[in-house]
Coordinates of C-alpha atoms in Angstrom, one line a residue:
M1 CA 89.8 112.4 37.3
T2 CA 90.1 111.2 33.6
A3 CA 91.9 112.9 31.1
P4 CA 90.9 113.9 27.6
T5 CA 91.7 112.4 24.5
T6 CA 93.4 114.8 21.8
R7 CA 90.4 116.1 20.2
S8 CA 88.7 119.3 20.7
R9 CA 85.5 118.9 18.7
R10 CA 82.6 117.0 19.9
F11 CA 82.2 114.3 17.6
I12 CA 84.3 111.1 17.0
A13 CA 85.1 109.9 13.5
I14 CA 85.7 106.4 13.6
P15 CA 86.1 103.9 10.9
L16 CA 83.4 101.4 10.3
G17 CA 84.5 98.2 11.4
M18 CA 87.2 100.2 13.4
A19 CA 90.7 98.4 13.9
M20 CA 91.7 97.7 17.7
A21 CA 94.2 100.2 17.6
T22 CA 91.7 102.8 16.9
A23 CA 89.4 101.7 19.7
L24 CA 92.1 102.3 22.1
A25 CA 92.2 105.6 21.4
F26 CA 88.8 106.3 22.8
L27 CA 88.7 104.2 25.8
P28 CA 87.6 105.8 29.2
N29 CA 89.9 106.4 32.3
V30 CA 93.4 107.1 30.5
N31 CA 95.0 108.7 33.6
A32 CA 97.1 112.1 33.1
S33 CA 98.7 113.8 35.5
A34 CA 98.8 117.4 35.9
A35 CA 101.1 119.7 38.1
P36 CA 100.1 122.8 38.9
A37 CA 101.6 126.5 38.4
A38 CA 102.5 128.6 41.0
D39 CA 99.1 130.3 40.8
G40 CA 97.3 127.0 41.9
T41 CA 95.5 126.7 38.6
G42 CA 98.2 124.7 36.7
A43 CA 98.0 127.0 33.8
T44 CA 98.9 130.4 32.6
T45 CA 95.9 132.8 32.4
A46 CA 94.1 134.2 29.6
A47 CA 95.6 137.5 30.1
D48 CA 99.1 136.4 30.5
V49 CA 98.9 134.7 27.4
A50 CA 96.8 137.8 25.4
G51 CA 99.0 140.1 26.7
K52 CA 102.1 138.8 25.3
I53 CA 100.5 138.6 21.6
S54 CA 99.1 141.9 21.8
A55 CA 102.7 143.4 22.9
E56 CA 103.8 142.1 19.6
G57 CA 101.3 144.2 17.8
T58 CA 98.9 141.3 17.0
P59 CA 95.4 142.2 17.2
L60 CA 92.9 140.0 19.2
S61 CA 89.4 139.6 19.7
Y62 CA 87.4 141.0 22.7
V63 CA 83.9 140.9 24.1
V64 CA 83.2 144.0 26.4
N65 CA 79.7 143.5 28.6
V66 CA 77.7 146.2 29.6
R67 CA 74.3 147.3 30.6
S68 CA 71.7 146.4 27.9
G69 CA 70.4 150.0 26.1
H70 CA 72.0 152.1 23.7
G71 CA 72.8 154.5 26.5
T72 CA 75.5 152.5 28.0
S73 CA 76.8 151.0 24.7
S74 CA 77.7 154.6 23.3
Y75 CA 79.4 155.9 26.0
V76 CA 81.8 152.5 26.2
K77 CA 82.1 152.9 22.7
K78 CA 83.8 155.9 22.8
A79 CA 86.2 154.8 25.3
I80 CA 86.7 151.7 23.5
A81 CA 88.3 153.7 20.6
K82 CA 90.3 155.6 23.0
A83 CA 92.0 152.5 24.6
G84 CA 92.8 151.3 21.2
G85 CA 89.6 149.1 19.8
T86 CA 87.7 148.6 17.1
V87 CA 84.0 148.0 17.5
V88 CA 83.6 145.0 14.9
T89 CA 79.6 145.0 16.2
S90 CA 77.4 145.7 19.4
Y91 CA 74.7 143.5 20.4
D92 CA 72.9 146.1 22.4
R93 CA 69.9 143.9 23.6
I94 CA 72.1 142.1 25.7
G95 CA 75.0 144.5 26.1
V96 CA 77.8 142.8 24.4
I97 CA 79.9 144.5 22.1
V98 CA 82.9 142.8 20.0
V99 CA 86.0 144.7 19.4
H100 CA 89.3 144.0 17.9
S101 CA 92.4 145.8 19.3
S102 CA 96.3 145.4 19.4
N103 CA 96.7 147.1 22.8
A104 CA 98.3 144.5 25.1
D105 CA 96.4 146.8 27.9
F106 CA 93.4 147.0 26.2
A107 CA 91.1 144.3 28.5
K108 CA 92.9 145.9 31.5
T109 CA 92.0 149.4 30.4
I110 CA 88.5 148.9 29.5
R111 CA 87.6 147.2 32.7
K112 CA 88.2 150.6 34.6
V113 CA 85.7 152.1 32.5
R114 CA 82.4 153.3 34.0
G115 CA 79.7 150.8 32.6
V116 CA 81.9 148.1 31.7
Q117 CA 80.8 145.0 33.7
S118 CA 83.6 142.8 32.2
A119 CA 85.5 142.4 29.2
G120 CA 88.4 139.7 27.9
S121 CA 90.1 138.2 25.1
T122 CA 88.0 135.5 23.1
R123 CA 91.4 133.9 22.0
T124 CA 95.0 133.8 22.8
A125 CA 96.2 133.1 19.3
P126 CA 96.3 136.4 16.6
L127 CA 93.7 136.5 14.1
P128 CA 93.3 134.7 12.2
A129 CA 93.4 131.4 14.1
Q130 CA 96.0 128.9 14.0
S131 CA 95.0 125.4 12.7
T132 CA 94.5 122.5 14.8
T133 CA 95.0 118.7 13.6
D134 CA 91.6 116.7 13.6
V135 CA 91.9 113.1 14.1
G136 CA 90.0 110.7 12.1
T137 CA 87.6 111.3 9.6
P138 CA 84.3 110.1 8.8
K139 CA 83.7 107.0 7.0
A140 CA 81.8 107.7 3.8
L141 CA 79.8 104.8 2.6
T142 CA 80.6 103.3 -0.6
A143 CA 78.4 102.7 -3.6
E144 CA 78.6 98.9 -3.2
E145 CA 77.2 99.5 0.1
I146 CA 74.7 101.5 -0.3
A147 CA 73.5 99.0 -3.2
D148 CA 73.8 96.3 -0.5
V149 CA 70.9 97.8 1.8
E150 CA 67.3 96.8 1.3
A151 CA 64.9 99.2 2.9
A152 CA 61.3 98.3 3.9
A153 CA 58.3 99.8 2.1
G154 CA 57.8 103.5 3.3
Q155 CA 61.4 103.7 4.5
D156 CA 64.4 106.1 2.8
P157 CA 67.1 103.5 1.3
L158 CA 69.1 103.9 4.3
E159 CA 67.0 104.1 6.8
P160 CA 67.9 100.2 7.6
L161 CA 71.3 101.2 9.0
Q162 CA 69.9 103.7 11.3
W163 CA 69.4 102.0 14.5
D164 CA 69.3 105.3 16.4
L165 CA 65.9 106.1 15.2
P166 CA 64.0 103.1 16.6
A167 CA 66.1 103.6 19.5
I168 CA 64.2 106.7 20.4
K169 CA 60.9 105.5 18.7
A170 CA 61.3 108.3 16.2
D171 CA 60.3 105.4 13.3
K172 CA 57.1 105.1 15.5
A173 CA 56.7 108.8 15.5
H174 CA 56.8 108.9 11.7
E175 CA 53.7 107.1 11.3
K176 CA 51.8 109.8 13.0
T177 CA 53.7 113.2 11.9
L178 CA 57.0 113.9 10.4
G179 CA 57.2 117.3 12.1
S180 CA 55.9 120.9 11.1
K181 CA 57.5 123.0 8.5
K182 CA 56.3 126.2 10.6
V183 CA 59.2 124.8 12.9
T184 CA 62.8 125.7 12.3
V185 CA 66.0 124.3 14.0
A186 CA 69.1 125.8 13.5
V187 CA 72.6 124.1 13.4
I188 CA 75.1 126.5 15.2
D189 CA 78.1 124.8 13.9
T190 CA 80.5 124.6 10.7
G191 CA 77.9 125.0 8.4
V192 CA 75.4 123.3 6.5
D193 CA 75.5 122.1 2.5
D194 CA 72.1 122.9 1.9
T195 CA 72.5 121.8 -1.7
H196 CA 72.6 118.3 -0.2
P197 CA 69.4 116.0 -1.5
D198 CA 68.5 114.9 2.0
I199 CA 68.8 118.7 3.2
A200 CA 67.3 121.0 0.2
P201 CA 64.1 120.0 0.8
N202 CA 64.1 121.1 4.3
F203 CA 66.7 124.2 4.2
D204 CA 65.4 127.2 5.9
R205 CA 67.4 130.2 3.9
K206 CA 65.9 133.2 5.8
A207 CA 67.1 131.5 9.4
S208 CA 70.8 130.4 8.0
V209 CA 73.9 133.1 8.1
N210 CA 77.7 133.4 8.6
C211 CA 78.6 134.4 12.0
V212 CA 82.5 133.8 12.2
T213 CA 83.5 137.0 12.6
G214 CA 80.9 137.8 15.1
K215 CA 78.8 139.9 12.7
P216 CA 76.1 138.5 10.7
D217 CA 77.2 138.0 7.0
T218 CA 74.1 137.1 4.8
T219 CA 75.8 137.0 1.7
D220 CA 73.9 133.8 -0.4
G221 CA 75.6 130.5 0.7
A222 CA 77.9 131.9 3.1
W223 CA 77.0 129.3 5.6
R224 CA 77.9 126.5 3.3
P225 CA 81.3 124.7 4.7
S226 CA 83.9 125.0 2.1
A227 CA 85.7 121.6 0.6
E228 CA 88.6 121.7 3.4
E229 CA 86.2 122.5 6.1
S230 CA 84.6 120.1 8.4
P231 CA 81.6 118.0 7.3
H232 CA 80.1 118.2 10.7
G233 CA 77.2 120.8 10.6
T234 CA 76.1 119.0 7.4
H235 CA 75.8 115.6 9.5
V236 CA 74.3 117.4 12.5
A237 CA 71.5 119.1 10.2
G238 CA 70.8 115.9 8.7
E239 CA 70.4 113.9 11.7
I240 CA 67.6 116.1 12.6
A241 CA 66.1 116.6 9.4
A242 CA 66.8 114.9 6.4
A243 CA 63.8 114.6 4.4
K244 CA 61.9 111.6 3.9
N245 CA 61.9 111.8 0.2
G246 CA 63.1 108.5 -1.0
V247 CA 66.4 109.5 -1.0
G248 CA 69.3 108.3 1.4
V249 CA 68.8 108.7 5.4
T250 CA 65.8 109.9 7.2
G251 CA 66.2 112.7 10.3
V252 CA 64.7 112.6 13.5
A253 CA 62.1 115.1 12.3
P254 CA 62.0 114.8 8.7
G255 CA 59.1 117.5 8.2
V256 CA 60.7 120.6 9.9
K257 CA 62.8 123.1 8.5
V258 CA 66.7 123.3 9.5
S259 CA 69.0 126.1 8.9
G260 CA 72.7 126.7 9.1
I261 CA 74.4 129.4 11.4
K262 CA 78.4 128.8 10.4
V263 CA 80.4 129.8 13.6
S264 CA 83.1 127.6 13.3
T265 CA 86.9 129.1 11.4
T266 CA 88.3 127.6 8.7
A267 CA 90.7 126.3 11.1
G268 CA 87.9 124.6 13.0
F269 CA 87.6 127.2 16.2
F270 CA 84.3 128.4 17.6
Y271 CA 85.0 131.8 19.4
T272 CA 82.6 133.4 21.5
E273 CA 81.9 136.5 19.0
A274 CA 81.1 133.8 16.5
V275 CA 78.8 131.9 19.2
V276 CA 77.1 134.5 20.4
C277 CA 76.1 136.2 17.2
G278 CA 74.9 132.7 16.5
F279 CA 72.2 132.7 19.4
M280 CA 71.2 136.4 18.8
W281 CA 70.5 135.4 14.5
A282 CA 68.4 132.6 16.0
A283 CA 66.6 134.5 18.2
E284 CA 65.7 137.5 16.1
H285 CA 65.0 135.2 12.9
G286 CA 62.2 132.8 14.6
V287 CA 64.4 129.8 15.2
D288 CA 62.8 127.3 17.7
V289 CA 65.1 125.2 18.3
T290 CA 69.4 125.4 18.3
N291 CA 71.8 122.6 18.3
N292 CA 75.1 123.5 19.6
S293 CA 77.5 120.2 19.4
Y294 CA 80.7 122.1 20.1
Y295 CA 82.3 123.7 22.8
T296 CA 83.4 127.2 22.8
D297 CA 87.2 127.5 22.3
P298 CA 90.2 128.3 22.9
W299 CA 89.0 127.0 26.6
Y300 CA 87.5 123.6 27.4
F301 CA 86.4 125.4 31.0
N302 CA 86.2 129.0 31.6
C303 CA 86.9 129.5 34.8
K304 CA 85.0 132.6 36.6
N305 CA 88.1 134.2 38.6
D306 CA 90.0 134.7 35.5
P307 CA 89.0 138.2 33.9
D308 CA 88.9 136.9 30.6
Q309 CA 87.2 133.8 30.7
K310 CA 84.7 135.2 33.2
A311 CA 83.4 137.8 30.3
L312 CA 83.2 135.0 27.9
V313 CA 81.0 133.2 30.2
E314 CA 79.3 136.4 30.8
A315 CA 78.3 137.2 27.2
L316 CA 77.2 133.8 26.4
T317 CA 74.9 133.2 29.3
R318 CA 73.7 136.6 28.0
A319 CA 72.9 135.2 24.5
T320 CA 71.2 131.8 25.4
K321 CA 69.3 133.7 27.8
Y322 CA 68.1 136.2 25.3
A323 CA 67.1 133.4 22.9
E324 CA 65.4 131.3 25.5
K325 CA 63.3 134.4 26.2
K326 CA 62.4 135.1 22.5
G327 CA 61.2 131.1 22.4
T328 CA 64.2 129.4 21.6
V329 CA 65.4 126.2 23.2
N330 CA 68.9 125.8 23.2
V331 CA 70.2 122.1 23.3
A332 CA 73.9 121.5 23.5
A333 CA 76.3 118.2 23.5
A334 CA 77.9 117.2 27.1
G335 CA 81.8 116.4 25.3
N336 CA 83.5 113.4 24.5
E337 CA 86.1 112.9 27.1
N338 CA 84.2 110.7 29.9
Y339 CA 84.4 113.5 32.5
D340 CA 82.4 113.4 35.3
L341 CA 81.2 117.3 35.0
A342 CA 80.0 117.1 38.6
A343 CA 83.3 116.1 39.9
D344 CA 85.3 117.9 42.4
E345 CA 88.1 118.7 40.2
I346 CA 88.8 117.7 36.8
A347 CA 92.5 117.8 34.7
D348 CA 92.3 120.1 31.3
P349 CA 95.5 119.6 29.6
T350 CA 94.2 120.7 26.2
S351 CA 93.3 124.7 27.2
P352 CA 93.8 126.8 25.3
N353 CA 93.9 125.1 22.2
D354 CA 94.5 127.8 19.8
S355 CA 97.9 128.3 21.3
T356 CA 99.9 126.4 24.0
P357 CA 97.9 124.2 26.0
S358 CA 98.9 124.0 29.5
D359 CA 98.1 121.2 32.5
R360 CA 95.5 122.5 35.0
V361 CA 93.4 121.1 37.3
I362 CA 89.8 123.1 37.3
D363 CA 86.8 123.1 39.6
P364 CA 83.6 122.1 37.1
S365 CA 81.2 123.8 39.6
E366 CA 83.4 127.4 38.9
C367 CA 85.1 126.3 35.7
L368 CA 82.1 126.0 32.8
D369 CA 82.3 124.4 29.4
I370 CA 80.0 127.0 27.6
P371 CA 77.4 126.9 26.3
T372 CA 77.1 123.2 27.2
Q373 CA 76.8 124.0 31.2
L374 CA 75.1 127.6 30.6
P375 CA 72.0 128.1 32.6
G376 CA 68.7 126.7 30.7
V377 CA 70.6 125.0 28.0
V378 CA 69.8 121.4 27.5
T379 CA 72.7 119.0 28.0
V380 CA 72.8 115.7 26.2
S381 CA 75.0 112.8 26.6
S382 CA 75.6 109.8 24.5
T383 CA 74.3 106.6 24.2
G384 CA 75.5 103.6 22.1
A385 CA 73.4 100.7 20.3
K386 CA 72.9 98.9 23.5
G387 CA 71.4 101.9 25.0
I388 CA 74.0 102.7 27.4
K389 CA 76.3 105.4 28.0
S390 CA 78.7 105.5 25.3
S391 CA 82.5 105.2 26.4
F392 CA 83.2 108.2 25.6
S393 CA 80.5 110.4 26.8
N394 CA 80.8 113.1 29.9
H395 CA 78.2 112.9 32.6
G396 CA 77.5 114.1 36.0
L397 CA 74.8 114.1 38.2
G398 CA 72.8 117.6 37.8
V399 CA 74.9 118.3 35.0
I400 CA 73.4 115.9 32.4
D401 CA 69.8 116.7 31.5
I402 CA 68.6 113.8 29.1
A403 CA 70.4 111.1 26.7
A404 CA 70.3 110.2 23.1
P405 CA 72.2 107.8 20.6
G406 CA 75.5 109.5 20.0
G407 CA 77.0 106.0 18.3
D408 CA 80.0 103.8 20.1
S409 CA 82.7 101.7 19.1
T410 CA 80.5 98.7 17.2
R411 CA 83.1 96.5 19.2
Y412 CA 81.7 97.9 22.4
Q413 CA 78.0 98.3 21.5
T414 CA 77.0 96.2 18.1
P415 CA 73.5 97.1 16.8
A416 CA 71.1 94.3 15.7
P417 CA 70.9 93.5 11.8
P418 CA 70.6 94.7 9.5
A419 CA 72.2 97.7 11.1
T420 CA 76.2 97.2 10.6
S421 CA 77.7 100.0 12.4
G422 CA 77.5 101.1 16.0
L423 CA 78.0 104.6 14.4
I424 CA 75.3 107.1 13.2
L425 CA 74.6 107.7 9.7
G426 CA 74.2 110.9 8.3
P427 CA 74.5 113.3 5.2
L428 CA 78.2 114.3 4.2
P429 CA 78.7 117.5 1.8
G430 CA 78.6 116.6 -1.9
G431 CA 76.1 114.5 -1.8
S432 CA 77.1 111.6 0.0
W433 CA 76.5 109.8 3.7
G434 CA 78.6 108.7 6.3
Y435 CA 79.3 107.5 9.9
M436 CA 80.4 109.6 12.7
A437 CA 80.0 109.5 16.4
G438 CA 80.2 111.5 19.5
T439 CA 77.6 113.3 21.8
S440 CA 77.7 115.6 18.7
M441 CA 75.5 113.1 17.2
A442 CA 73.3 112.7 20.4
S443 CA 72.7 116.3 20.8
P444 CA 70.7 116.6 17.1
H445 CA 68.7 113.8 18.1
V446 CA 67.2 115.6 21.3
A447 CA 66.8 119.0 19.0
G448 CA 64.9 116.9 16.8
V449 CA 62.5 115.4 19.6
A450 CA 62.1 119.2 20.6
A451 CA 61.2 120.1 17.1
L452 CA 58.6 117.4 17.0
I453 CA 57.2 118.7 20.4
K454 CA 57.1 122.2 19.2
S455 CA 55.3 120.9 16.2
T456 CA 52.6 119.2 18.2
H457 CA 52.4 122.1 20.8
P458 CA 52.9 125.1 18.3
H459 CA 52.2 127.4 21.1
A460 CA 54.4 126.3 23.9
S461 CA 57.2 128.7 25.5
A462 CA 60.6 127.4 25.6
A463 CA 60.5 126.8 28.9
L464 CA 57.3 124.4 28.3
V465 CA 59.1 122.5 25.4
K466 CA 61.9 121.4 27.8
A467 CA 59.7 120.6 30.6
L468 CA 58.0 118.2 28.0
L469 CA 61.1 117.0 26.8
Y470 CA 62.5 115.8 30.3
A471 CA 59.0 114.6 31.4
E472 CA 58.1 112.4 28.3
A473 CA 62.0 110.8 28.5
D474 CA 62.2 107.1 29.2
A475 CA 63.4 106.7 32.3
T476 CA 66.8 104.8 32.1
P477 CA 68.4 103.3 35.5
C478 CA 71.8 103.6 36.3
T479 CA 74.5 101.2 34.3
D480 CA 75.9 99.8 37.4
P481 CA 78.5 98.6 37.0
Y482 CA 79.4 100.4 34.2
D483 CA 82.5 98.3 32.9
I484 CA 82.2 99.1 28.8
D485 CA 85.2 97.2 27.5
G486 CA 84.7 94.3 29.7
D487 CA 87.9 94.1 31.1
G488 CA 86.5 93.9 34.7
K489 CA 87.3 97.5 36.0
V490 CA 84.7 100.3 36.0
D491 CA 85.0 102.8 33.7
A492 CA 82.9 105.3 34.8
V493 CA 80.5 105.8 38.0
C494 CA 76.5 106.4 37.6
E495 CA 75.2 108.3 40.3
G496 CA 71.3 108.7 41.0
S497 CA 68.0 107.4 40.8
K498 CA 66.3 105.8 38.1
N499 CA 64.1 108.8 37.0
R500 CA 67.2 111.3 37.2
N501 CA 70.7 110.3 37.4
S502 CA 74.5 111.2 36.4
F503 CA 74.8 109.0 32.9
Y504 CA 71.2 109.7 31.5
G505 CA 69.6 112.6 32.9
W506 CA 65.8 112.7 33.0
G507 CA 66.2 109.4 30.7
T508 CA 66.3 108.5 26.7
A509 CA 64.7 110.8 24.5
D510 CA 61.4 109.3 23.5
A511 CA 60.1 111.1 19.8
L512 CA 56.6 109.1 19.9
D513 CA 55.5 110.3 23.1
A514 CA 56.4 113.8 21.4
V515 CA 54.1 113.6 19.2
T516 CA 51.3 111.6 21.0
K517 CA 51.4 113.4 24.3

């Protein structure tokens, strides 16, 4: 088993030319022990924590899952009020109701009501959530670094630093097409700065929203991050669709539209009710592809034998399936802990991350990283500048669907000149550009390729877009042995064939095939 870093988000911000001390923080195979608790899970249950908080009279948020349709929802809503709950919003098409309650026994009580299929608290901290500590910040380009870049004819000014575009043949694809303005990719994330000069030309305001409370807020600009919030969503949006306009960088699909669906709290938490809202908004507003570079807090893995966590899995499964039925391809990052997601067990010392984590050992076939491991979601691993699995990227045979550039320590995978950093360059809020790395950066590359496929095949269903995405990927054989730091020790084991394996899934995304086949 491997142990995670202290980060909870799906990106790693590593300074350009990072020092050895920083690099060590992201080395694979850092061991940790996990002592199981009396119940064998190694952790206090969600119900234990939620009950303690609610007993103190502090409201928590819940999802209540019922049969879809207005009849059942109407009946259950009356029972919710009787149990001390307040309905925030209801997604009747998928039978998910978002509720706030200070009743310590709310979930236990409502689960007994006729018509309720599952119910659970979405968090273990009171509303609003506590803050977490980020590790590192994006490395913004200086004016001098920008001035030193010499772009070739037809390139945007900073494109020579984007080794990730030729890695998936996006530069060649752009000679054929930039993608269709009729295609929209929604960035379900921390918010998108649509005033950035690389994003503004392609921004879809009608498909943008703030979903943080679980209920859509359509106030103009509500999708933007504040100055204190993470630049993550803006960077991701630029990787997908930064305009080819003579400014800054170029996106994988610079001719498609991009929207911002903000689902993270100011403190940086992605709670279930917000994410459900995000998928439902995308489904109802003509979004063709969603990018999901996060995991749903507070549990890294949601175990189906816990009634609260089971309810969260159920709610998000309904939302992602509904979006796909409406034609949306959902793409998600695999995570940054060098976990084997197909292992028999994994140590998870970080959950719940919004209160007090407990060491626990989980079975990843029963305890899911959501939305990453949900049925139908495209799961993306990360590669570096040498085209091999990034040192931090999660993997797993039958779990990883496809791979794409997400960057890595320049020490591990150094790009060919004129690129100087092994990380991924993209827009930052306020009109600047900077480097970030993680499977968070790999997922938008795949979302961009999916958008190019949809542009080429405008009438393709979500299922067909996914099939083409996998069929057109470049088969990438296992890296064996995988010794990323060169110390003579194997850092992860790759399983499977050239055409489908635990590191790269069906292969590395191919943007050129996306626009020519």
